[in-house]
């Protein structure tokens, strides 16, 4: 049983009311009372406070029925903004979102360096630029959440990033020395799983998101909550060994799954066998459309290796929703059915298997969504996107 003083109960009620206003987009005080189970007096006091804090605003619904038009409450999306950053290998993606979870600014840059201090300076300069750009709003740029393609402990300190070979890095502390803003460091796959749950799969309580880009990471949602493990390192399934005498991995082992099923490994193999460097996503799309035999053969082998790892994960977690995040898989016709045909184990059970619609933006968007939840202090957020947001 949860107990607490009046201030604690008020905080819980405030979070519940805010979360329902976000979810329903526009809702009356009377409907809020019905939805939350809170009495009208409590709703009235809380709404007054939220209006005074400029977090919500009132509008009147237009209708042709005789009588007073109901006053609706909506989240004040422009009251403040949050910044989500996806720090990948030689690539940084920035997404700024309003308080309704709608991206309002998107920017991606390729890096010419692997040096930590050079990248740190790039991050500091860009964050300062965003702080200046969004300073005119009521709360300005509220916070920054950064997704790391490696292990991050529960104190938000970077343990290891295989692609950069960074170990025991205090990125949060280094940023705080130069910036006056709340900083959070999270694992990229966790943020992507959070984005899928918040933006796409609202009803899924147990969701796994498999990121297949520079490496492989798995974000795990169990009973609607991120599962991070004892130290915070859960989900590093890219380093699950699928070949005992396989290739050497940066982690120190051999035969890791990501050496055979990440997009990085697939691109490397395609370049080698096609004798084509560079090889872009557009090139691969064209090769698939032209039914190039070498490309199709490599993709079929890739799907078998990918399915091997998926079988293991499904056996471990019995997920309700399994989301694959890959730009190349989205190009390949009937790929979900091809993968399903390889998931033949009689003990492997899952609810649904799908390709991510958020794609490469899932990490930075999940970072924004988590920042919104924390700022508004709501139990959970349910957000939606216009179709144009996730298009390239």
Coordinates of C-alpha atoms in Angstrom, one line a residue, residues 18-25 74-77 82 95-103 191 193-203 224 357-358 361-376 378-387 389-390:
X18 CA -1.0 15.7 -16.9
X19 CA -0.4 12.3 -18.4
X20 CA -4.2 12.1 -19.3
X21 CA -4.1 15.5 -20.8
X22 CA -1.2 14.5 -23.0
X23 CA -2.8 11.2 -24.0
X24 CA -6.2 12.7 -24.9
X25 CA -4.7 15.9 -26.4
X74 CA -4.3 20.7 -23.7
X75 CA -0.6 20.5 -23.0
X76 CA 1.2 23.7 -23.8
X77 CA 3.7 22.2 -26.2
X82 CA 14.0 18.9 -24.7
X95 CA 16.4 15.9 -32.1
X96 CA 14.6 18.8 -30.3
X97 CA 11.0 18.0 -29.2
X98 CA 8.3 20.2 -27.7
X99 CA 6.4 19.0 -24.6
X100 CA 3.9 17.2 -26.7
X101 CA 6.6 14.9 -28.0
X102 CA 6.6 16.5 -31.5
X103 CA 10.1 16.9 -33.1
X191 CA 15.8 4.7 -25.5
X193 CA 12.6 0.6 -26.9
X194 CA 11.1 3.4 -24.9
X195 CA 10.3 5.3 -28.1
X196 CA 8.6 2.3 -29.6
X197 CA 6.4 1.8 -26.5
X198 CA 5.5 5.5 -26.1
X199 CA 5.0 6.5 -29.8
X200 CA 3.8 3.2 -31.5
X201 CA 2.9 0.3 -29.2
X202 CA 0.9 2.0 -26.4
X203 CA -0.8 -1.2 -25.3
X224 CA 5.9 -1.2 -19.1
X357 CA 8.6 2.8 -38.3
X358 CA 10.8 5.2 -36.3
X361 CA 15.3 8.4 -35.2
X362 CA 14.1 6.0 -32.5
X363 CA 17.0 6.7 -30.1
X364 CA 16.9 10.5 -30.1
X365 CA 13.1 10.5 -30.0
X366 CA 13.1 8.1 -27.1
X367 CA 15.5 10.4 -25.4
X368 CA 13.1 13.3 -25.8
X369 CA 10.1 11.2 -24.6
X370 CA 12.0 10.2 -21.5
X371 CA 13.0 13.8 -20.8
X372 CA 9.4 14.9 -21.1
X373 CA 8.2 12.2 -18.7
X374 CA 10.9 13.2 -16.1
X375 CA 10.2 17.0 -16.4
X376 CA 6.5 16.7 -16.1
X378 CA 4.2 11.8 -15.0
X379 CA 3.9 8.0 -14.5
X380 CA 4.0 7.4 -18.2
X381 CA 3.5 9.3 -21.5
X382 CA 1.5 8.3 -24.5
X383 CA 2.5 10.3 -27.6
X384 CA 1.7 10.3 -31.3
X385 CA 3.4 11.6 -34.4
X386 CA 2.4 13.1 -37.7
X387 CA 3.4 10.8 -40.5
X389 CA 8.0 13.3 -38.7
X390 CA 9.6 10.0 -39.4

